[in-house]
Amino acid sequence: MSLDSSHPAKSGSNSKRSFNSTNSNNTGGNNYNKKKRKKDGDSGQQTLGMAWGSNSRSSTRSSFRSAPFSDVGSYMAVKNRKLHEQFDAEASSSSHGGSGSKKPVFYGVSIFVDGYTVPSTQELRGYMLKHGGRFENYFSRQRVTHIICSNLPGSKVKNLRSFSRGLPVVKPTWILDCIAADKLLSWVPYQLDQVASEANNQPKLSTFLDSRNNILPFNPPNIPMPSDDNISEVSDSCEKTDTPLAETQSKSSPCEPSASEGSRCSDIQNITELPSTVSGSSNKGHSTSLDPNFVETYFKNSRLHFIGTWRNRYRKRFPISSKPSTSINPSSSCQKNTIIHIDMDCFFVSVVIKNRPELWDKPVAVCHSDNPRGTSEISSANYPARDHGVRAGIFVRDAKALCPHLVIVPYNFEAYEEVADQFYTILHKHCNKVQAMSCDEAILDITDLEVENPEILASLIRKEISDTTGCTASAGISGNILLARLATRSAKPNGQCYLPPEKVNDFLEELPVKVLPGIGRALDEKLKGRNIKTCGDLRTLSKESLQKDFGQKTGEMLWNYCRGIDNRLVGMIQESKSVGADVNWGVRFNDLKDTQNFLMSLCKEVSLRLHGCGVRGRSFTLKIKKRKTDEEPVKYMGCGDCDNFSHTITVPMATDDVDVLQRITKQLFSHFHIDVKDIRGVGLHVTKLESADNFTQGNERSSIRSWLVSSSTSIEKENVNNININLKNQNDDHLHQSRSNSTMDVPPMSELDSEVLENLPPEILAEMNEFYGGKLKSFLSKRKSENIEVGSSSILPSSLSQIDASVLQELPEEIQNDIIDLLPPHRNLEPEPSLPDPQPGQLWVGDPPNWIQKFSSSNLQILRLFSDTYSQLKSNHDLSSLLLKCISSSEILCNDFNDDYDDVISCLHELLKQYIDLKIDSDLEEIHTCFRLLKRLSGKSEIFLQVYNITLPRLQMIVSEKYGGSLHI
DNA sequence: ATCCTCCCCTAC
DNA sequence: TAAGGTAGGGGAGGAT
Ligand SMILES: Nc1ccn([C@H]2C[C@H](O)[C@@H](COP(=O)(O)OP(=O)(O)OP(=O)(O)O)O2)c(=O)n1
Ligand SMILES: [Mg+2]
Ligand SMILES: [Mg+2]
């Protein structure tokens, strides 16, 4: 505090702060040179791989904001977006009704705005839409009829000329005057001077009297610009030197695609697109329907994915730091804690330009695109750029408008990863209580270090970071997390700030509430509604009233934060509670096949992430964004304004298996009755996670396996016996022998459940294939293609009972048969053939387990046939999942399963009873699984207690005695 | 009261 | 062109 500790410090351009010894960007040797970016911006991240049901719930919600990409600087962007949406809405609503018989003023006119204009591009866009015209975000000679331009910088004239090719280049006042006159005026008097002067000899009215169909293709006469080359350019430019902008459209005569374009397209479209639709009108560039690897490519390039998944990578890299939790001193308030918050300055920019000193004092931003008309988002802007108002999250076109000389640099995710590594290595070296906030931001609890001067420590750490990474960091030092973070904010860039307790009140008094972490757009708006703008204002409200208005916790948080109170402890990373993946960009489906493909690759991704986190999940949610209007969103390939829909399925047994996940996802998706063309976003999330390595790698002693085996409605007694022996011996040779010796009946292929087959482990499928003399695989693929022909199996009715019999009868016979084939065999109305008696000593002695016959006779045959192979499975859990797969698949094939559940439940009850009586060996895990199954199937797990007339405490006691652990149901 | 589920909000 | 993800906190409201 001895040194300036400062205050609100707006977006300070210079670093104030105490220990600025390590000031400035002069960056000592940075040893960061390896891993140069590969050429053309392949800054790809790893798509780090890194989630099942029938208690299906669903919900719908309307979301008006396209997404809360809330960020400090996005105000303008959001405002613009709103403007667009507003005008779009107006346009679409007025386009129908409107002025009755009269044609709108700008009917047939389509403008492209170049550079800065008064009125603004947005306003012009609004006027156009309002008055029946069109507005193009990207130049297209095919669509654009007029280029609007206020004041062309000389250097740009040639550029403009090169793609305008005789299109009228007109001042924006033309539009205003047209509106004022309520008719389309000649644009000639409004022609831009620079262009007009060189185009005096051009045909005049003929070009524009009407819509674009009449535009004459001519070349503008070449007037060499001072200091400018391009004779060559102009002479042939009209064909060749079109800017990339012009590259995407076909030439003006709509019918004949040019040869060069044809070849370019074929280059780009290395994808095998089905020739299905006519001239695939809807196939835009980067949509899900075009790229089979869309998910991978997308995540590889997504900055938000990068920062969103960084935490998981950090978990692996610094596993030590996920120590228990900070030893909590309950009276944290009486102890004087010292917290350092440290955050890299304009991280993504700093890393990329650290070896480019010539850019250090220039406005620079990281962005995928340098297109001044583009809707690519700024990821990070350096401080010179921020002086112009450039912020993370705004469109590059808005950034360029705010700061015309803004330098755009591409992402380099590898480098971010590496610098973050160095950053955390240094932090861990200096402090053992490190809470990772993000890839560029951490909190240190240095209370226990008893450092005599925290500011020196902070400056030491910052110096080391700067020396090691070549990038600067800023730090805030104070008594709690909140204050340290606020201090960092005022220390940026490249500074540090100690905020002593006695300065807190002054510091907070004028601070806008929005600055407090946890107060975002929504809360800020709410508070604004009550005329609360600063923390000082906020302090005038009582805790009770805040809690009444904002909820218990939120109210308390507000009350505390505006007083600088924050009782949170610096903690280690906690285990994750959910895993998921969303894609809300580039999602454009042409047909169900696109959609299914995409969903399946999303499943792969999620499964990979589950594995990466070492967890399995029991609850699965599929979210779908459905567009609200047919208009393309303001943001290129964005999701725009959407309604959100979601379905959730919860299953009894946790899984991370991609096959199961895919089946569940198909099931989930079938619940949505939606035109796939309306889908703008998809998300798949897994919750109710369990650790994956928690499963006993139980060998022989797997009673679920024995349950399965003994439950199989075996045809041959000895066969089952063999299998049981094998299971006990775990003898592979014996197994093999047993298998080859066994004289099992092979069910006819037609009885096999292809969905189950597809989900079998490959080895097993291969084995089965041999059983059927190699014909199984072709049989399967044939079935598959039949399925595809019919469309999606997911839209099929799930059982015969859902089909109107009279409708069915009117269909041609082959189609009838097709339909019957596609339906679950077990739902056929014919009674199942009765099966041989169950083995003595099985769980369900007495009553044969009807449900098995009903729901999966083919499944269980498979299981039985190959149960010796199962014994080679790695763990108890593998087998359990197979069981679950059976249940799951039968559910998917048969939604109206209710009748069957009672039998399953009875079996589970019996199983549990025998577990508890120790008639069957088991363990806690399995008992819990049983209860979960019960709960899932019957809705309540307590039923068991009633059926067996036992109280929960007593049951828990027994279980505790026999299995040595506590039972929780 | 307490739990659970379905969201919204927030931060990076 | 462009890559609008991810996960936790917590409020509202229904089930228990
Ligand atoms: N809307 C956002 C916010 C952040 N980021 C990325 C880029 C940032 O560099 C990085 C770190 O976020 P910060 O909030 O720390 O922002 P900066 O480090 O860029 O700037 P500052 O100096 O304010 O910390 O996360 C992003 O891509 N989009
Ligand atoms: Mg930062
Ligand atoms: Mg940060």
mmCIF file with all atom_site columns, C-alpha atoms (C1' of nucleotides) and ligand atoms in Angstrom, chain A residues 71 303 307 343-348 379-380 383 386 392 440 492, chain B residues 12, ligand 1:
data_model
loop_
_atom_site.group_PDB
_atom_site.id
_atom_site.type_symbol
_atom_site.label_atom_id
_atom_site.label_alt_id
_atom_site.label_comp_id
_atom_site.label_asym_id
_atom_site.label_entity_id
_atom_site.label_seq_id
_atom_site.pdbx_PDB_ins_code
_atom_site.Cartn_x
_atom_site.Cartn_y
_atom_site.Cartn_z
_atom_site.occupancy
_atom_site.B_iso_or_equiv
_atom_site.pdbx_formal_charge
_atom_site.auth_seq_id
_atom_site.auth_comp_id
_atom_site.auth_asym_id
_atom_site.auth_atom_id
_atom_site.pdbx_PDB_model_num
ATOM   1  C CA    . ASP A 1 71  ? -18.233 -9.884  -22.217 1.00 0.00 ? 71  ASP A CA    1
ATOM   2  C CA    . ARG A 1 303 ? -11.378 -20.707 -29.122 1.00 0.00 ? 303 ARG A CA    1
ATOM   3  C CA    . ILE A 1 307 ? -10.696 -22.347 -23.045 1.00 0.00 ? 307 ILE A CA    1
ATOM   4  C CA    . ASP A 1 343 ? -3.815  -12.859 -14.976 1.00 0.00 ? 343 ASP A CA    1
ATOM   5  C CA    . MET A 1 344 ? -1.948  -12.712 -18.246 1.00 0.00 ? 344 MET A CA    1
ATOM   6  C CA    . ASP A 1 345 ? -2.407  -9.520  -20.223 1.00 0.00 ? 345 ASP A CA    1
ATOM   7  C CA    . CYS A 1 346 ? -4.411  -9.909  -23.417 1.00 0.00 ? 346 CYS A CA    1
ATOM   8  C CA    . PHE A 1 347 ? -3.336  -13.478 -23.393 1.00 0.00 ? 347 PHE A CA    1
ATOM   9  C CA    . PHE A 1 348 ? -4.108  -14.727 -26.886 1.00 0.00 ? 348 PHE A CA    1
ATOM   10 C CA    . SER A 1 379 ? -10.992 -13.309 -29.241 1.00 0.00 ? 379 SER A CA    1
ATOM   11 C CA    . SER A 1 380 ? -8.608  -10.945 -27.565 1.00 0.00 ? 380 SER A CA    1
ATOM   12 C CA    . TYR A 1 383 ? -4.307  -2.603  -25.081 1.00 0.00 ? 383 TYR A CA    1
ATOM   13 C CA    . ARG A 1 386 ? -8.747  -1.515  -26.547 1.00 0.00 ? 386 ARG A CA    1
ATOM   14 C CA    . ALA A 1 392 ? -13.230 -9.649  -27.024 1.00 0.00 ? 392 ALA A CA    1
ATOM   15 C CA    . ASP A 1 440 ? -4.319  -17.429 -18.141 1.00 0.00 ? 440 ASP A CA    1
ATOM   16 C CA    . LYS A 1 492 ? -3.720  -4.077  -15.998 1.00 0.00 ? 492 LYS A CA    1
ATOM   17 C "C1'" . DC  B 2 12  ? -12.927 -17.588 -19.229 1.00 0.00 ? 12  DC  B "C1'" 1
HETATM 18 N N1    . LIG D 3 .   ? -14.997 -13.595 -24.889 1.00 0.00 ? 1   LIG D N1    1
HETATM 19 C C1    . LIG D 3 .   ? -13.763 -14.134 -24.759 1.00 0.00 ? 1   LIG D C1    1
HETATM 20 C C2    . LIG D 3 .   ? -13.028 -13.998 -23.572 1.00 0.00 ? 1   LIG D C2    1
HETATM 21 C C3    . LIG D 3 .   ? -11.753 -14.569 -23.505 1.00 0.00 ? 1   LIG D C3    1
HETATM 22 N N2    . LIG D 3 .   ? -11.252 -15.250 -24.554 1.00 0.00 ? 1   LIG D N2    1
HETATM 23 C C4    . LIG D 3 .   ? -9.898  -15.823 -24.495 1.00 0.00 ? 1   LIG D C4    1
HETATM 24 C C5    . LIG D 3 .   ? -8.926  -14.873 -25.111 1.00 0.00 ? 1   LIG D C5    1
HETATM 25 C C6    . LIG D 3 .   ? -8.242  -14.258 -23.951 1.00 0.00 ? 1   LIG D C6    1
HETATM 26 O O1    . LIG D 3 .   ? -6.931  -13.863 -24.275 1.00 0.00 ? 1   LIG D O1    1
HETATM 27 C C7    . LIG D 3 .   ? -8.252  -15.357 -22.938 1.00 0.00 ? 1   LIG D C7    1
HETATM 28 C C8    . LIG D 3 .   ? -8.136  -14.884 -21.525 1.00 0.00 ? 1   LIG D C8    1
HETATM 29 O O2    . LIG D 3 .   ? -9.259  -14.104 -21.164 1.00 0.00 ? 1   LIG D O2    1
HETATM 30 P P1    . LIG D 3 .   ? -9.094  -12.767 -20.329 1.00 0.00 ? 1   LIG D P1    1
HETATM 31 O O3    . LIG D 3 .   ? -10.447 -12.384 -19.807 1.00 0.00 ? 1   LIG D O3    1
HETATM 32 O O4    . LIG D 3 .   ? -8.020  -12.919 -19.318 1.00 0.00 ? 1   LIG D O4    1
HETATM 33 O O5    . LIG D 3 .   ? -8.702  -11.650 -21.394 1.00 0.00 ? 1   LIG D O5    1
HETATM 34 P P2    . LIG D 3 .   ? -7.250  -11.250 -21.895 1.00 0.00 ? 1   LIG D P2    1
HETATM 35 O O6    . LIG D 3 .   ? -6.197  -12.043 -21.236 1.00 0.00 ? 1   LIG D O6    1
HETATM 36 O O7    . LIG D 3 .   ? -7.251  -11.306 -23.376 1.00 0.00 ? 1   LIG D O7    1
HETATM 37 O O8    . LIG D 3 .   ? -7.141  -9.743  -21.494 1.00 0.00 ? 1   LIG D O8    1
HETATM 38 P P3    . LIG D 3 .   ? -6.859  -9.157  -20.052 1.00 0.00 ? 1   LIG D P3    1
HETATM 39 O O9    . LIG D 3 .   ? -5.590  -8.435  -20.166 1.00 0.00 ? 1   LIG D O9    1
HETATM 40 O O10   . LIG D 3 .   ? -7.991  -8.258  -19.733 1.00 0.00 ? 1   LIG D O10   1
HETATM 41 O O11   . LIG D 3 .   ? -6.779  -10.292 -19.092 1.00 0.00 ? 1   LIG D O11   1
HETATM 42 O O12   . LIG D 3 .   ? -9.487  -16.052 -23.166 1.00 0.00 ? 1   LIG D O12   1
HETATM 43 C C9    . LIG D 3 .   ? -12.008 -15.378 -25.704 1.00 0.00 ? 1   LIG D C9    1
HETATM 44 O O13   . LIG D 3 .   ? -11.549 -15.993 -26.639 1.00 0.00 ? 1   LIG D O13   1
HETATM 45 N N3    . LIG D 3 .   ? -13.247 -14.820 -25.801 1.00 0.00 ? 1   LIG D N3    1
#
